[in-house]
Every structure is written in structure tokens, then in C-alpha cells.
Coordinates of N, CA and C in Angstrom, one line a residue:
R786 N 1.8 21.5 4.8 CA 1.4 22.3 5.9 C 0.0 21.9 6.3
R787 N -0.3 21.9 7.6 CA -1.6 21.4 8.1 C -2.2 22.5 8.9
S788 N -3.6 22.6 8.8 CA -4.3 23.6 9.7 C -5.5 22.8 10.2
T789 N -6.2 23.4 11.2 CA -7.3 22.8 11.9 C -8.5 23.6 11.6
S790 N -9.6 23.0 11.1 CA -10.8 23.7 10.7 C -11.6 24.0 12.0
A791 N -12.8 24.7 11.8 CA -13.6 25.0 12.9 C -14.2 23.7 13.5
T792 N -14.3 22.6 12.7 CA -14.9 21.4 13.2 C -13.9 20.5 13.9
G793 N -12.6 21.0 13.9 CA -11.6 20.2 14.5 C -10.9 19.2 13.6
R794 N -11.3 19.2 12.3 CA -10.7 18.3 11.3 C -9.4 18.9 10.8
T795 N -8.4 18.1 10.7 CA -7.1 18.5 10.1 C -7.2 18.7 8.6
E796 N -6.8 19.8 8.1 CA -6.9 20.1 6.7 C -5.5 20.4 6.2
L797 N -5.3 20.2 4.9 CA -4.1 20.4 4.2 C -4.1 21.7 3.5
A798 N -3.0 22.5 3.7 CA -2.8 23.7 3.0 C -2.0 23.5 1.8
P799 N -2.2 24.3 0.7 CA -1.4 24.1 -0.5 C 0.1 24.2 -0.3
A800 N 0.9 23.4 -1.0 CA 2.3 23.5 -0.9 C 2.9 24.8 -1.5
A801 N 4.0 25.2 -0.9 CA 4.6 26.4 -1.4 C 5.1 26.2 -2.9
T802 N 5.6 25.1 -3.2 CA 6.1 24.8 -4.6 C 5.4 23.5 -5.1
S803 N 4.7 23.7 -6.2 CA 4.0 22.6 -6.8 C 4.9 21.6 -7.5
M804 N 4.6 20.3 -7.4 CA 5.4 19.3 -8.0 C 4.6 18.5 -8.9
V805 N 5.2 17.8 -9.8 CA 4.6 16.8 -10.7 C 5.0 15.4 -10.1
I806 N 4.0 14.7 -9.6 CA 4.2 13.4 -9.0 C 3.6 12.3 -9.8
L807 N 4.4 11.3 -10.1 CA 3.8 10.1 -10.8 C 3.9 8.9 -9.9
H808 N 2.7 8.3 -9.6 CA 2.6 7.1 -8.8 C 2.5 5.9 -9.8
V809 N 3.2 4.8 -9.6 CA 3.1 3.7 -10.4 C 2.8 2.4 -9.6
L810 N 1.8 1.6 -10.0 CA 1.5 0.4 -9.3 C 0.8 -0.6 -10.2
A811 N 0.9 -1.8 -9.8 CA 0.1 -2.9 -10.5 C -0.8 -3.4 -9.5
P812 N -2.0 -2.9 -9.4 CA -2.9 -3.1 -8.2 C -3.7 -4.4 -8.3
G813 N -4.2 -4.9 -7.2 CA -5.2 -5.9 -7.2 C -6.5 -5.2 -7.2
A814 N -7.6 -6.0 -7.1 CA -8.9 -5.4 -7.1 C -9.1 -4.5 -5.9
V815 N -8.6 -4.8 -4.8 CA -8.7 -4.0 -3.6 C -7.7 -4.5 -2.6
G816 N -7.3 -3.6 -1.7 CA -6.3 -4.0 -0.7 C -5.6 -2.8 0.0
G817 N -4.8 -3.0 1.0 CA -4.2 -1.9 1.7 C -3.3 -1.1 0.9
L818 N -2.4 -1.7 0.0 CA -1.6 -0.9 -0.9 C -2.4 0.0 -1.8
E819 N -3.4 -0.5 -2.3 CA -4.3 0.3 -3.2 C -4.9 1.4 -2.5
R820 N -5.4 1.2 -1.2 CA -6.0 2.2 -0.5 C -5.0 3.3 -0.1
V821 N -3.8 2.9 0.2 CA -2.7 3.9 0.5 C -2.4 4.8 -0.7
V822 N -2.3 4.2 -1.8 CA -2.0 5.0 -3.0 C -3.1 5.9 -3.3
Q823 N -4.3 5.5 -3.2 CA -5.5 6.4 -3.4 C -5.4 7.5 -2.4
S824 N -5.1 7.3 -1.2 CA -5.1 8.4 -0.2 C -3.9 9.3 -0.5
L825 N -2.7 8.8 -0.8 CA -1.6 9.6 -1.1 C -1.9 10.5 -2.3
A826 N -2.4 9.9 -3.4 CA -2.7 10.7 -4.6 C -3.7 11.8 -4.3
T827 N -4.7 11.5 -3.6 CA -5.7 12.5 -3.2 C -5.1 13.6 -2.3
G828 N -4.3 13.2 -1.4 CA -3.6 14.2 -0.5 C -2.7 15.0 -1.2
H829 N -1.9 14.5 -2.2 CA -1.0 15.3 -3.0 C -1.7 16.3 -3.8
R830 N -2.8 15.8 -4.4 CA -3.6 16.8 -5.2 C -4.2 17.9 -4.4
A831 N -4.6 17.6 -3.1 CA -5.1 18.6 -2.2 C -4.1 19.6 -1.9
L832 N -2.8 19.2 -2.0 CA -1.7 20.2 -1.7 C -1.3 21.0 -3.0
A833 N -2.1 20.8 -4.0 CA -1.9 21.6 -5.3 C -0.8 21.0 -6.1
H834 N -0.4 19.8 -5.9 CA 0.6 19.2 -6.8 C -0.2 18.6 -8.0
R835 N 0.5 18.4 -9.1 CA -0.1 17.7 -10.2 C 0.2 16.2 -10.0
V836 N -0.8 15.4 -10.1 CA -0.7 14.0 -9.7 C -1.2 13.2 -10.9
C837 N -0.4 12.2 -11.2 CA -0.7 11.2 -12.2 C -0.5 9.8 -11.6
V838 N -1.5 8.9 -11.8 CA -1.3 7.5 -11.3 C -1.3 6.6 -12.5
A839 N -0.2 5.8 -12.7 CA -0.1 4.9 -13.8 C -0.5 3.5 -13.2
V840 N -1.5 2.9 -13.8 CA -2.1 1.6 -13.3 C -1.7 0.5 -14.3
V841 N -0.8 -0.3 -13.9 CA -0.4 -1.4 -14.8 C -1.2 -2.6 -14.5
H842 N -1.8 -3.2 -15.6 CA -2.7 -4.4 -15.4 C -2.8 -5.1 -16.7
E843 N -3.2 -6.3 -16.6 CA -3.4 -7.1 -17.9 C -4.8 -6.8 -18.4
P844 N -5.0 -6.9 -19.7 CA -6.3 -6.6 -20.4 C -7.4 -7.5 -19.8
T845 N -8.5 -6.9 -19.4 CA -9.6 -7.6 -18.8 C -10.9 -7.4 -19.6
G846 N -10.9 -6.5 -20.5 CA -12.2 -6.2 -21.2 C -13.1 -5.3 -20.5
S847 N -12.7 -4.9 -19.3 CA -13.5 -3.9 -18.5 C -12.6 -3.0 -17.7
E848 N -13.1 -1.9 -17.2 CA -12.2 -1.0 -16.4 C -11.8 -1.6 -15.1
H849 N -10.5 -1.5 -14.8 CA -10.0 -2.0 -13.6 C -10.6 -1.3 -12.4
P850 N -11.0 -2.1 -11.3 CA -11.6 -1.5 -10.1 C -10.8 -0.3 -9.5
F851 N -9.5 -0.4 -9.5 CA -8.7 0.6 -8.9 C -8.8 1.9 -9.8
V852 N -8.8 1.7 -11.1 CA -9.0 2.9 -12.0 C -10.3 3.5 -11.7
R853 N -11.3 2.7 -11.6 CA -12.7 3.2 -11.4 C -12.8 4.0 -10.0
S854 N -12.0 3.5 -9.0 CA -12.0 4.2 -7.7 C -11.5 5.6 -7.8
L855 N -10.7 6.0 -8.8 CA -10.1 7.3 -8.9 C -10.9 8.2 -9.9
R856 N -11.8 7.6 -10.6 CA -12.6 8.4 -11.5 C -13.4 9.5 -10.7
G857 N -13.6 10.6 -11.3 CA -14.3 11.7 -10.6 C -13.5 12.5 -9.7
T858 N -12.2 12.2 -9.6 CA -11.2 13.0 -8.8 C -10.4 13.9 -9.8
D859 N -9.7 14.8 -9.3 CA -8.9 15.7 -10.1 C -7.5 15.1 -10.2
I860 N -7.5 13.8 -10.5 CA -6.2 13.1 -10.6 C -6.2 12.4 -12.0
E861 N -5.1 12.6 -12.7 CA -4.9 11.9 -14.0 C -4.6 10.4 -13.8
V862 N -5.4 9.6 -14.4 CA -5.2 8.1 -14.2 C -4.9 7.6 -15.6
V863 N -3.8 6.9 -15.7 CA -3.3 6.3 -17.0 C -3.3 4.8 -16.9
P864 N -4.3 4.1 -17.4 CA -4.2 2.6 -17.4 C -3.1 2.2 -18.4
I865 N -2.3 1.3 -18.0 CA -1.3 0.7 -18.9 C -1.6 -0.8 -19.0
E866 N -2.3 -1.2 -20.0 CA -2.7 -2.6 -20.2 C -1.5 -3.3 -21.0
V867 N -1.0 -4.4 -20.4 CA 0.1 -5.1 -21.0 C -0.2 -6.6 -20.8
A868 N 0.2 -7.4 -21.8 CA 0.0 -8.8 -21.7 C 0.9 -9.4 -20.6
P869 N 0.7 -10.6 -20.1 CA 1.6 -11.2 -19.1 C 3.0 -11.2 -19.6
R870 N 3.9 -10.8 -18.7 CA 5.4 -10.8 -18.9 C 5.8 -9.9 -20.0
S871 N 5.0 -9.0 -20.4 CA 5.4 -8.0 -21.5 C 6.1 -6.8 -20.8
Y872 N 7.3 -7.1 -20.2 CA 8.0 -6.1 -19.4 C 8.6 -5.0 -20.3
L873 N 9.0 -5.4 -21.5 CA 9.6 -4.3 -22.4 C 8.5 -3.3 -22.8
A874 N 7.3 -3.8 -23.1 CA 6.2 -3.0 -23.5 C 5.8 -2.1 -22.3
E875 N 5.8 -2.7 -21.1 CA 5.5 -1.9 -19.9 C 6.5 -0.8 -19.7
R876 N 7.8 -1.1 -19.8 CA 8.8 -0.1 -19.6 C 8.7 1.0 -20.6
S877 N 8.4 0.6 -21.9 CA 8.3 1.6 -22.9 C 7.1 2.6 -22.6
A878 N 6.0 2.0 -22.1 CA 4.9 2.9 -21.8 C 5.2 3.8 -20.7
I879 N 5.9 3.3 -19.7 CA 6.3 4.2 -18.5 C 7.2 5.3 -19.0
A880 N 8.2 4.9 -19.9 CA 9.1 5.9 -20.5 C 8.4 7.0 -21.2
K881 N 7.4 6.6 -22.0 CA 6.6 7.6 -22.8 C 5.8 8.5 -21.9
L882 N 5.3 7.9 -20.8 CA 4.5 8.7 -19.8 C 5.5 9.7 -19.1
C883 N 6.6 9.3 -18.7 CA 7.6 10.2 -18.1 C 8.0 11.3 -19.0
D884 N 8.2 11.0 -20.3 CA 8.6 12.0 -21.3 C 7.5 13.0 -21.4
R885 N 6.3 12.6 -21.3 CA 5.1 13.6 -21.5 C 5.0 14.4 -20.2
L886 N 5.1 13.8 -19.0 CA 4.8 14.5 -17.8 C 6.0 15.2 -17.3
D887 N 7.2 14.7 -17.5 CA 8.4 15.3 -16.9 C 8.2 15.4 -15.4
P888 N 8.0 14.3 -14.7 CA 7.7 14.3 -13.3 C 8.9 14.7 -12.4
D889 N 8.6 15.3 -11.3 CA 9.7 15.7 -10.3 C 10.1 14.4 -9.6
V890 N 9.2 13.5 -9.4 CA 9.5 12.2 -8.7 C 8.6 11.1 -9.2
V891 N 9.1 9.9 -9.3 CA 8.3 8.7 -9.6 C 8.2 7.9 -8.3
H892 N 7.0 7.7 -7.9 CA 6.8 7.0 -6.6 C 6.1 5.6 -7.0
T893 N 6.9 4.5 -6.7 CA 6.4 3.2 -7.1 C 5.9 2.5 -5.8
H894 N 5.0 1.5 -6.1 CA 4.4 0.7 -5.0 C 4.3 -0.7 -5.4
G895 N 4.8 -1.6 -4.6 CA 4.7 -3.1 -5.0 C 5.9 -3.6 -5.8
Y896 N 6.1 -4.9 -5.7 CA 7.3 -5.4 -6.3 C 7.4 -5.3 -7.8
R897 N 6.3 -5.3 -8.5 CA 6.4 -5.2 -10.0 C 6.8 -3.8 -10.4
A898 N 6.2 -2.8 -9.8 CA 6.6 -1.4 -10.1 C 8.0 -1.1 -9.6
D899 N 8.4 -1.6 -8.5 CA 9.7 -1.4 -7.9 C 10.8 -2.0 -8.8
V900 N 10.6 -3.2 -9.3 CA 11.6 -3.9 -10.0 C 11.6 -3.6 -11.5
V901 N 10.4 -3.5 -12.1 CA 10.3 -3.3 -13.6 C 10.3 -1.8 -14.0
D902 N 9.6 -1.0 -13.3 CA 9.3 0.4 -13.7 C 10.2 1.4 -13.2
A903 N 10.7 1.3 -11.9 CA 11.5 2.3 -11.3 C 12.8 2.6 -12.1
G904 N 13.3 1.5 -12.7 CA 14.6 1.7 -13.4 C 14.4 2.6 -14.6
V905 N 13.2 2.6 -15.2 CA 13.0 3.6 -16.3 C 13.2 5.0 -15.8
A906 N 12.7 5.3 -14.7 CA 12.8 6.7 -14.2 C 14.3 7.0 -13.9
R907 N 15.0 6.0 -13.3 CA 16.4 6.3 -13.0 C 17.2 6.5 -14.3
H908 N 16.9 5.8 -15.3 CA 17.6 5.9 -16.6 C 17.3 7.3 -17.2
L909 N 16.2 7.9 -16.9 CA 15.8 9.2 -17.3 C 16.2 10.3 -16.3
R910 N 17.0 9.9 -15.3 CA 17.5 10.8 -14.2 C 16.4 11.5 -13.4
I911 N 15.3 10.7 -13.2 CA 14.2 11.2 -12.4 C 14.3 10.6 -11.0
P912 N 14.2 11.4 -10.0 CA 14.3 10.8 -8.6 C 13.2 9.8 -8.4
T913 N 13.6 8.7 -7.7 CA 12.7 7.6 -7.4 C 12.5 7.4 -5.9
L914 N 11.2 7.1 -5.6 CA 10.8 6.8 -4.2 C 9.9 5.6 -4.2
T915 N 10.1 4.8 -3.3 CA 9.2 3.6 -3.1 C 8.6 3.6 -1.7
T916 N 7.4 3.2 -1.6 CA 6.8 2.9 -0.3 C 6.7 1.4 -0.1
V917 N 7.3 0.9 1.0 CA 7.3 -0.6 1.2 C 6.1 -0.9 2.1
H918 N 5.1 -1.6 1.6 CA 3.9 -1.9 2.4 C 4.0 -3.2 3.1
G919 N 5.1 -4.0 3.0 CA 5.2 -5.2 3.7 C 5.4 -6.4 2.7
F920 N 5.6 -7.6 3.3 CA 5.8 -8.8 2.4 C 4.9 -9.9 2.9
T921 N 4.4 -10.6 1.9 CA 3.4 -11.7 2.2 C 4.0 -13.1 2.0
G922 N 5.2 -13.2 1.4 CA 5.7 -14.6 1.2 C 5.0 -15.3 0.2
G923 N 4.4 -16.5 0.5 CA 3.7 -17.2 -0.5 C 4.5 -18.3 -1.2
D924 N 4.1 -18.6 -2.5 CA 4.8 -19.6 -3.2 C 6.2 -19.1 -3.7
W925 N 7.0 -20.0 -4.3 CA 8.4 -19.7 -4.7 C 8.5 -18.6 -5.6
K926 N 7.5 -18.4 -6.5 CA 7.5 -17.3 -7.5 C 7.4 -16.0 -6.7
N927 N 6.4 -15.9 -5.8 CA 6.2 -14.7 -5.1 C 7.4 -14.3 -4.2
R928 N 8.0 -15.3 -3.6 CA 9.2 -15.1 -2.8 C 10.4 -14.6 -3.6
L929 N 10.5 -15.1 -4.8 CA 11.5 -14.7 -5.8 C 11.3 -13.2 -6.1
Y930 N 10.1 -12.8 -6.4 CA 9.8 -11.5 -6.8 C 10.1 -10.5 -5.6
E931 N 9.8 -11.0 -4.4 CA 10.1 -10.1 -3.2 C 11.6 -10.0 -2.9
R932 N 12.3 -11.1 -3.3 CA 13.8 -11.0 -3.1 C 14.4 -10.0 -4.1
L933 N 13.9 -10.0 -5.3 CA 14.3 -9.0 -6.3 C 14.0 -7.6 -5.9
Q934 N 12.8 -7.5 -5.3 CA 12.3 -6.2 -4.8 C 13.2 -5.7 -3.7
R935 N 13.6 -6.5 -2.8 CA 14.5 -6.1 -1.7 C 15.8 -5.6 -2.2
R936 N 16.3 -6.3 -3.2 CA 17.6 -5.9 -3.8 C 17.4 -4.5 -4.5
A937 N 16.3 -4.3 -5.1 CA 16.0 -3.1 -5.9 C 15.9 -1.9 -4.9
F938 N 15.5 -2.1 -3.7 CA 15.4 -1.0 -2.7 C 16.7 -0.2 -2.6
R939 N 17.8 -0.8 -2.7 CA 19.1 -0.2 -2.5 C 19.4 0.9 -3.5
R940 N 18.7 0.8 -4.7 CA 18.9 1.8 -5.7 C 18.0 3.0 -5.7
F941 N 17.0 3.0 -4.8 CA 16.1 4.1 -4.8 C 16.7 5.3 -4.1
D942 N 16.3 6.5 -4.5 CA 16.7 7.7 -3.8 C 16.1 7.8 -2.4
A943 N 14.9 7.3 -2.2 CA 14.3 7.3 -0.9 C 13.4 6.0 -0.8
V944 N 13.4 5.5 0.4 CA 12.6 4.3 0.7 C 11.7 4.6 1.9
V945 N 10.4 4.4 1.8 CA 9.5 4.7 3.0 C 9.0 3.3 3.5
A946 N 9.2 3.1 4.8 CA 8.6 1.9 5.4 C 7.4 2.3 6.2
V947 N 6.3 1.5 6.2 CA 5.1 1.9 6.9 C 5.1 1.5 8.4
S948 N 6.1 0.9 8.9 CA 6.2 0.6 10.3 C 7.7 0.6 10.7
Q949 N 8.0 0.8 12.0 CA 9.3 0.7 12.5 C 10.0 -0.6 12.3
P950 N 9.3 -1.7 12.7 CA 9.9 -3.1 12.5 C 10.3 -3.3 11.0
L951 N 9.4 -2.9 10.1 CA 9.7 -3.0 8.7 C 10.9 -2.2 8.3
G952 N 11.0 -1.0 8.8 CA 12.1 -0.1 8.6 C 13.4 -0.7 9.1
D953 N 13.4 -1.3 10.3 CA 14.6 -1.9 10.8 C 15.0 -3.1 9.9
A954 N 14.0 -3.9 9.4 CA 14.3 -5.0 8.6 C 15.0 -4.6 7.3
L955 N 14.5 -3.5 6.7 CA 15.0 -3.0 5.5 C 16.5 -2.5 5.7
A956 N 16.7 -1.8 6.8 CA 18.1 -1.4 7.1 C 19.0 -2.6 7.2
A957 N 18.5 -3.6 7.9 CA 19.4 -4.8 8.1 C 19.6 -5.5 6.7
G958 N 18.7 -5.3 5.8 CA 18.8 -5.9 4.5 C 19.7 -5.1 3.5
G959 N 20.2 -3.9 3.9 CA 21.1 -3.2 3.1 C 20.6 -1.8 2.6
V960 N 19.4 -1.4 3.0 CA 19.0 -0.1 2.6 C 19.6 1.0 3.4
P961 N 20.4 1.9 2.9 CA 21.1 2.9 3.7 C 20.1 3.7 4.5
R962 N 20.5 3.9 5.8 CA 19.7 4.6 6.8 C 19.4 6.0 6.3
A963 N 20.3 6.6 5.6 CA 20.2 8.0 5.1 C 19.0 8.1 4.1
R964 N 18.7 7.0 3.5 CA 17.6 7.1 2.5 C 16.3 6.4 2.9
L965 N 16.4 5.9 4.2 CA 15.2 5.2 4.7 C 14.4 6.1 5.6
H966 N 13.1 6.1 5.4 CA 12.2 6.9 6.2 C 11.0 6.0 6.7
V967 N 10.7 6.1 8.0 CA 9.5 5.4 8.5 C 8.4 6.4 8.7
I968 N 7.3 6.1 7.9 CA 6.1 6.9 8.0 C 4.9 5.9 8.1
Q969 N 4.3 5.9 9.2 CA 3.2 5.0 9.4 C 2.0 5.4 8.6
N970 N 1.3 4.4 8.1 CA 0.0 4.6 7.4 C -0.9 5.5 8.2
A971 N -1.6 6.4 7.6 CA -2.6 7.2 8.3 C -4.0 7.0 7.7
W972 N -4.9 7.4 8.4 CA -6.3 7.4 8.0 C -6.7 8.7 7.5
D973 N -7.3 8.7 6.2 CA -7.6 10.0 5.6 C -9.0 10.5 5.9
G974 N -9.7 9.8 6.7 CA -11.1 10.3 7.1 C -12.1 10.1 6.1
A975 N -11.8 9.3 5.0 CA -12.8 9.2 4.0 C -13.9 8.1 4.3
V976 N -13.6 7.3 5.3 CA -14.5 6.2 5.6 C -15.0 6.5 7.1
A977 N -16.4 6.3 7.2 CA -17.0 6.5 8.6 C -17.1 5.2 9.2
F978 N -16.5 5.0 10.4 CA -16.5 3.8 11.1 C -17.5 3.8 12.2
L979 N -18.0 2.6 12.6 CA -19.0 2.5 13.7 C -18.2 2.7 15.0
D980 N -19.0 3.4 16.0 CA -18.4 3.5 17.3 C -18.4 2.2 18.0
R981 N -17.8 2.1 19.2 CA -17.7 0.8 19.9 C -19.1 0.2 20.1
G982 N -20.0 1.0 20.6 CA -21.3 0.4 20.9 C -22.1 -0.1 19.7
A983 N -22.0 0.7 18.6 CA -22.7 0.3 17.4 C -22.0 -1.0 16.8
A984 N -20.7 -1.1 16.9 CA -20.0 -2.2 16.3 C -20.4 -3.5 17.1
R985 N -20.5 -3.4 18.5 CA -20.9 -4.5 19.3 C -22.3 -5.0 18.9
R986 N -23.2 -4.0 18.7 CA -24.6 -4.4 18.4 C -24.6 -5.1 17.0
A987 N -23.9 -4.5 16.1 CA -23.9 -5.1 14.7 C -23.3 -6.5 14.7
L988 N -22.4 -6.8 15.6 CA -21.7 -8.2 15.7 C -22.4 -9.1 16.7
G989 N -23.4 -8.6 17.4 CA -24.1 -9.4 18.4 C -23.3 -9.7 19.6
V990 N -22.4 -8.7 19.9 CA -21.5 -8.9 21.1 C -22.1 -8.1 22.3
P991 N -22.3 -8.7 23.5 CA -22.9 -8.0 24.6 C -22.0 -6.8 25.0
E992 N -22.6 -5.8 25.6 CA -21.9 -4.6 26.0 C -20.9 -4.9 27.0
A993 N -21.2 -5.9 27.9 CA -20.3 -6.3 29.0 C -20.1 -7.8 28.9
F994 N -18.8 -8.2 29.0 CA -18.6 -9.7 28.8 C -17.5 -10.1 29.9
D995 N -17.8 -11.1 30.6 CA -16.9 -11.6 31.6 C -16.7 -13.1 31.3
R996 N -15.4 -13.4 30.9 CA -15.2 -14.8 30.4 C -15.4 -15.8 31.6
R997 N -15.4 -15.4 32.8 CA -15.7 -16.3 33.9 C -17.1 -16.8 33.9
D998 N -18.0 -16.0 33.2 CA -19.4 -16.4 33.1 C -19.6 -17.3 31.9
A999 N -18.6 -17.5 31.1 CA -18.8 -18.2 29.8 C -18.7 -19.7 30.1
P1000 N -19.8 -20.5 29.9 CA -19.8 -21.9 30.1 C -19.1 -22.7 29.0
S1001 N -18.9 -22.1 27.8 CA -18.2 -22.7 26.7 C -17.8 -21.7 25.7
L1002 N -17.0 -22.1 24.7 CA -16.5 -21.2 23.7 C -17.6 -20.6 22.8
R1003 N -18.8 -21.1 22.9 CA -19.9 -20.6 22.1 C -20.3 -19.2 22.5
T1004 N -19.9 -18.7 23.7 CA -20.2 -17.4 24.1 C -19.0 -16.5 23.9
H1005 N -17.9 -17.0 23.3 CA -16.7 -16.2 23.1 C -16.5 -15.9 21.7
R1006 N -16.2 -14.6 21.4 CA -16.1 -14.2 20.0 C -14.7 -13.4 19.8
E1007 N -14.1 -13.8 18.8 CA -12.8 -13.1 18.4 C -12.9 -12.6 17.0
G1008 N -12.4 -11.5 16.7 CA -12.4 -11.0 15.3 C -11.1 -10.3 14.9
E1009 N -10.8 -10.4 13.6 CA -9.6 -9.7 13.1 C -9.9 -9.4 11.6
A1010 N -9.4 -8.2 11.2 CA -9.5 -7.8 9.8 C -8.1 -7.5 9.3
G1011 N -7.9 -7.9 8.0 CA -6.6 -7.6 7.4 C -6.3 -8.6 6.3
R1012 N -5.2 -8.4 5.6 CA -4.8 -9.3 4.5 C -3.4 -9.8 4.9
H1013 N -3.3 -11.1 5.1 CA -2.1 -11.7 5.7 C -1.5 -12.8 4.7
G1014 N -0.2 -12.9 4.8 CA 0.4 -14.0 4.1 C 0.3 -15.3 4.9
P1015 N 0.8 -16.4 4.3 CA 0.7 -17.7 5.0 C 1.4 -17.7 6.3
A1016 N 2.6 -17.1 6.5 CA 3.3 -17.2 7.7 C 2.5 -16.5 8.8
V1017 N 1.9 -15.3 8.5 CA 1.1 -14.6 9.5 C -0.2 -15.4 9.8
E1018 N -0.8 -16.0 8.9 CA -2.0 -16.8 9.1 C -1.7 -17.9 10.1
Q1019 N -0.5 -18.6 10.0 CA -0.1 -19.7 10.9 C 0.0 -19.1 12.3
N1020 N 0.7 -18.0 12.4 CA 0.9 -17.4 13.7 C -0.5 -17.0 14.4
R1021 N -1.4 -16.5 13.6 CA -2.7 -16.1 14.1 C -3.5 -17.4 14.5
A1022 N -3.3 -18.5 13.8 CA -4.0 -19.7 14.1 C -3.5 -20.3 15.5
R1023 N -2.1 -20.2 15.6 CA -1.5 -20.7 16.9 C -2.0 -19.8 18.1
A1024 N -2.0 -18.5 17.8 CA -2.5 -17.6 18.9 C -3.9 -17.9 19.3
A1025 N -4.8 -18.1 18.3 CA -6.2 -18.4 18.5 C -6.3 -19.7 19.3
A1026 N -5.5 -20.7 19.0 CA -5.6 -22.0 19.7 C -5.2 -21.8 21.1
A1027 N -4.1 -21.0 21.3 CA -3.7 -20.8 22.7 C -4.7 -20.0 23.5
G1028 N -5.4 -19.1 22.9 CA -6.5 -18.3 23.6 C -7.6 -19.2 23.9
A1029 N -8.0 -20.1 23.0 CA -9.1 -21.0 23.3 C -8.7 -22.0 24.4
A1030 N -7.5 -22.5 24.4 CA -7.1 -23.4 25.5 C -7.1 -22.6 26.9
A1031 N -6.8 -21.4 26.9 CA -6.8 -20.6 28.1 C -8.2 -20.5 28.7
L1032 N -9.2 -20.3 27.7 CA -10.6 -20.2 28.2 C -11.1 -21.4 28.7
L1033 N -10.6 -22.6 28.4 CA -11.1 -23.9 28.8 C -10.5 -24.2 30.2
H1034 N -9.6 -23.5 30.7 CA -9.0 -23.8 32.0 C -9.4 -22.8 33.1

């Protein structure tokens, strides 16, 4: 349930029934998936649910950055340190955690958690949910993992896609429509962004720009932020080349 405060900010009201939610992921140091899980866990806790985040990673000798990002919150964080390819040890740790928490749902993120860990919850008859954040392709090993992940989606009780095109692709790949939900990523308001004028000043971009006045590409600026796979990078490069050619004519 949502309400609007006096400042106009949307606020979350406590849920009528509290749940125990276990998020599982094998995060990188930073990224979109990691930020989404952080926002989801924080939002679930604000709704008065009990939230635990299991963070699977290899031993590093120091605290994982994602674990550190959740410190100081009212969220239980359980680091699961496993050696490379120690999948049985990883599954055993997830099983012990499920036995202790008795979660109402296990929510996995990313191909490792989807393929390796979700099956533990299903074996224990715990409902499973995955959020699909997209696919990056890459080398043969990464493509193999993503292929296994796509097959695993069909066994989840619910699958969330973060965009409509992704949802359509998952349905075409065999995920039953009845279990497929499209929920676009949202901004939780935790980061303050520059307004248009401040961003232009910070980047050195004039307030007004007419490309007809540009004698060369030196006065033309393009920017993009995001994490892309090789195929997307190639598309972006082709689009940038086409844009540059248009400016020269």
C-alpha cells in the first residue's frame, strides 16, 4: 500500500500480513542487478516484512562491497563464501539458511542463483520467484550459463521481467504467461540527481545548442550511461557512427 506525504513523496505503508523473504544473489562489486536487490530488500523491510539477503561470493579476505552496502540497515545479510565451483557446498548453505528462516518465498537474482540455488528452495517446497534483469551474452561460458538460466525459468512459481520486450522474449522462450509478470525497474529516491541545467554545466555543454552552427564534431557531445554486453556495444557504436555521419552532411 502506498500513501503520499505532505512533501509529495510516495511512502510505503506496512503490509497487512508480514512475510519472511529471502533474496539470493551472487553479486558483482556494483551494478544494476545489485542496486535493484538493494532497493527491493529495503522496500520489503519498510513494508514490515522480515528480509534476509544471502550473498554468494568467493573468499576475498575482506567484506564484499555489496554486503557492506547493506550494513546499517534493518536487513539480515548472510555472506556465503564458497570456493569456485563448490556448488554442493553452496546448496548446503542455502538449505541450512532456509531451514533456519523458514521463508515464505525465495527470490533469486542472476543466473547462478537461478540455476544453483533456486532448486534447493523447490526441494524444500518453498515458493520461488526470480527477477530477470536481462542478458549480456559474452563468451561461450557466459552464454552457456544464460542458456541454463533460461531453461530454469520454466520451473519457477513466478518470473518477473523488468521490461515488456524482455517479458515477450521470455514468453517466447517457454515461460508460461500465467507465471510471467512485467514490472519495470523503479527509482527508490535514494540518490539525488542533478537537474538539467546543473548537469549541462558539469559536463561543459552549452544551455542551447544548434548543430547547424557546429563547424566540426569537436562541438558535438554525446553521452550514455549503463552496463552493456558486447552485442549492445556494437549496436551503440554503429548508431554513434551513423549520427556522426549525419552531422558531417
